[in-house]
Structure formats: C-alpha cells, structure tokens
Amino acid sequence: DGTRHMLACAGGTSVTVFKLSADAAPSVVGTYTGKLRVHTVAFDPQTHDAWAVLTAQGEKQGAAYVQRFSAGK
C-alpha cells in the first residue's frame, strides 16, 4: 500500500504485513497463519485492506478462496 507504506508478503500458509520507513528497518504490524496456502496478496488502494487468494490442499485441492485482512488501522 503505497499511501500507508505497507508491504504484505505471502509465504506458505501465512501473510505478514510490514510497515516500511525510509529511516528505519521494516516493522511487522500484522500476521496471519491458517490452514490454507496463501497464493497472492494485494492492497485495495481505497480501503487499504489486504486481500489474499488462498488455496486448499489435500482432499479439497484446487478450491480457492478470497479473504480480506485489515492491518495497521
């Protein structure tokens, strides 16, 4: 999110949201860990919410879901 200087990273079954600063190291402002694999994360430029595409593994493999996250508000 360029306006709030936030970066969301997807990895495995987790999303981590960082606050970026020109004067300091990035700081973690939010995390999520679940059972579904996180595929992609993007910020909505109007609401500043993060949206993630999650995919199922195992029996439900191939199923995809979209989840909204509100971090740093």
Rosetta silent file (secondary structure, phi, psi, omega in degrees, C-alpha in Angstrom):
SEQUENCE: DGTRHMLACAGGTSVTVFKLSADAAPSVVGTYTGKLRVHTVAFDPQTHDAWAVLTAQGEKQGAAYVQRFSAGK
SCORE:     score description
SCORE:     0.000 S_00000001
   1 L     0.000  105.355 -175.755    0.000    0.000    0.000 S_00000001
   2 L   -64.940  -30.670 -179.288    1.907    2.993   -1.257 S_00000001
   3 L   -70.222  -41.650 -177.732   -0.147    5.533    0.700 S_00000001
   4 L   -99.934    2.199  178.952    0.434    3.909    4.093 S_00000001
   5 L    57.548   50.548 -179.954    3.855    2.463    3.213 S_00000001
   6 E  -114.802  148.349  177.694    2.769   -1.123    3.906 S_00000001
   7 E  -131.721  127.574  177.438    4.018   -4.333    2.310 S_00000001
   8 E  -108.914  130.678 -179.164    2.169   -7.665    2.504 S_00000001
   9 E  -120.384  131.455  176.518    4.115  -10.892    1.941 S_00000001
  10 E   -99.973  139.538  177.329    2.612  -14.316    1.327 S_00000001
  11 E  -159.457  115.053 -179.696    4.524  -17.426    2.296 S_00000001
  12 L    64.148 -116.991  178.955    3.193  -20.943    2.750 S_00000001
  13 L  -108.075   22.495 -174.881    0.086  -20.612    4.898 S_00000001
  14 E  -126.164  154.520  168.365    0.990  -17.157    6.238 S_00000001
  15 E  -126.735  132.300  175.067    0.623  -13.468    5.442 S_00000001
  16 E  -123.231  131.736  179.402    2.911  -10.935    7.097 S_00000001
  17 E  -111.178  128.419 -178.776    2.297   -7.189    6.808 S_00000001
  18 E  -113.098  146.410  169.289    5.200   -4.791    7.254 S_00000001
  19 E   -97.278  125.163 -178.703    5.278   -1.018    7.781 S_00000001
  20 L   -97.567  146.543  179.111    8.046    0.500    5.662 S_00000001
  21 L  -145.300  141.807  177.328   10.080    3.535    6.629 S_00000001
  22 L   -72.772  -20.819 -174.689   12.915    5.391    4.953 S_00000001
  23 L  -101.914   -5.318 -174.757   14.520    5.970    8.372 S_00000001
  24 L  -151.312  168.493  176.284   14.247    2.515    9.954 S_00000001
  25 L   -67.526  152.936  176.373   14.022   -1.187    9.289 S_00000001
  26 L   -58.338  145.834  177.254   10.593   -2.561    8.306 S_00000001
  27 E  -121.171  142.395  179.870    8.393   -3.467   11.276 S_00000001
  28 E   -76.849  126.979  178.166    5.780   -6.214   11.426 S_00000001
  29 E  -113.545  -10.609  178.289    2.282   -4.789   12.001 S_00000001
  30 E  -169.670  147.510  176.224    0.221   -7.922   11.391 S_00000001
  31 E  -139.515  154.127  174.490    0.424  -11.641   10.749 S_00000001
  32 E  -142.223  134.163  172.329   -1.980  -14.398    9.779 S_00000001
  33 E  -134.193  128.774 -178.763   -1.347  -18.128    9.717 S_00000001
  34 L  -137.315 -165.061 -179.070   -4.025  -20.588    8.669 S_00000001
  35 L   -92.065  -19.973 -178.520   -4.535  -23.988    7.108 S_00000001
  36 L   -90.236  149.324  178.305   -4.921  -22.755    3.522 S_00000001
  37 E   -76.770  133.428  178.765   -1.988  -21.881    1.280 S_00000001
  38 E   -88.886  122.194 -176.260   -1.635  -18.171    0.558 S_00000001
  39 E   -95.472  -50.642 -174.511   -1.166  -17.639   -3.167 S_00000001
  40 E  -145.579  145.705  176.063   -1.301  -13.872   -3.742 S_00000001
  41 E  -131.193  139.334  175.906   -1.780  -10.731   -1.624 S_00000001
  42 E  -146.504  152.875  176.479   -2.729   -7.214   -2.803 S_00000001
  43 E   -96.549  142.769  171.133   -3.879   -3.991   -1.162 S_00000001
  44 L   -82.895  120.441 -175.024   -7.090   -2.183   -2.068 S_00000001
  45 L   -68.392  -17.830  179.495   -5.947    1.406   -2.720 S_00000001
  46 L   -90.941  -43.783 -177.521   -9.216    2.901   -1.424 S_00000001
  47 L   -94.026  -18.435 -177.467   -9.828    0.885    1.777 S_00000001
  48 L    68.151   13.603  174.404   -6.177   -0.054    2.413 S_00000001
  49 L   -78.953  149.331  174.109   -7.312   -3.598    3.264 S_00000001
  50 E   -93.470  138.314  177.160   -5.163   -6.510    2.138 S_00000001
  51 E  -118.989  134.221 -178.393   -6.860   -9.202    0.049 S_00000001
  52 E  -124.084  143.180  170.443   -5.404  -12.694   -0.256 S_00000001
  53 E   -96.784  122.309 -178.268   -6.129  -15.606   -2.562 S_00000001
  54 E  -112.946  141.319  178.829   -5.993  -18.837   -0.534 S_00000001
  55 E  -123.660  143.971 -178.534   -5.878  -22.336   -1.989 S_00000001
  56 L   -85.735  154.181  176.611   -6.811  -25.626   -0.371 S_00000001
  57 L  -119.361  172.848  175.567   -4.599  -28.691   -0.148 S_00000001
  58 H    70.964 -134.762 -175.714   -5.416  -32.366    0.376 S_00000001
  59 H   -59.708  -35.500 -177.083   -8.985  -33.525   -0.293 S_00000001
  60 H   -97.749   20.369 -177.444  -10.169  -30.075   -1.350 S_00000001
  61 L   -53.863  135.985 -178.944   -7.116  -29.355   -3.507 S_00000001
  62 L   100.693  -19.209  176.979   -7.920  -26.885   -6.264 S_00000001
  63 L   -73.198  138.859 -179.423  -10.520  -24.957   -4.233 S_00000001
  64 E  -126.257  147.768 -178.244   -9.717  -21.244   -3.991 S_00000001
  65 E  -136.414  155.799  174.385  -10.954  -18.581   -1.600 S_00000001
  66 E  -117.789  132.839 -176.946  -10.545  -14.812   -1.233 S_00000001
  67 E  -129.447  135.920  175.599  -10.027  -13.338    2.246 S_00000001
  68 E   -94.065  139.474  175.668   -9.923   -9.700    3.384 S_00000001
  69 E  -127.720  137.777  174.741   -7.445   -8.609    6.065 S_00000001
  70 L  -114.552  111.636 -178.249   -7.366   -5.246    7.835 S_00000001
  71 L  -126.180  143.809  173.484   -3.921   -4.475    9.225 S_00000001
  72 L    73.822   21.008  178.715   -2.403   -1.335   10.610 S_00000001
  73 L   -95.220    0.000    0.000   -5.645    0.634   11.013 S_00000001
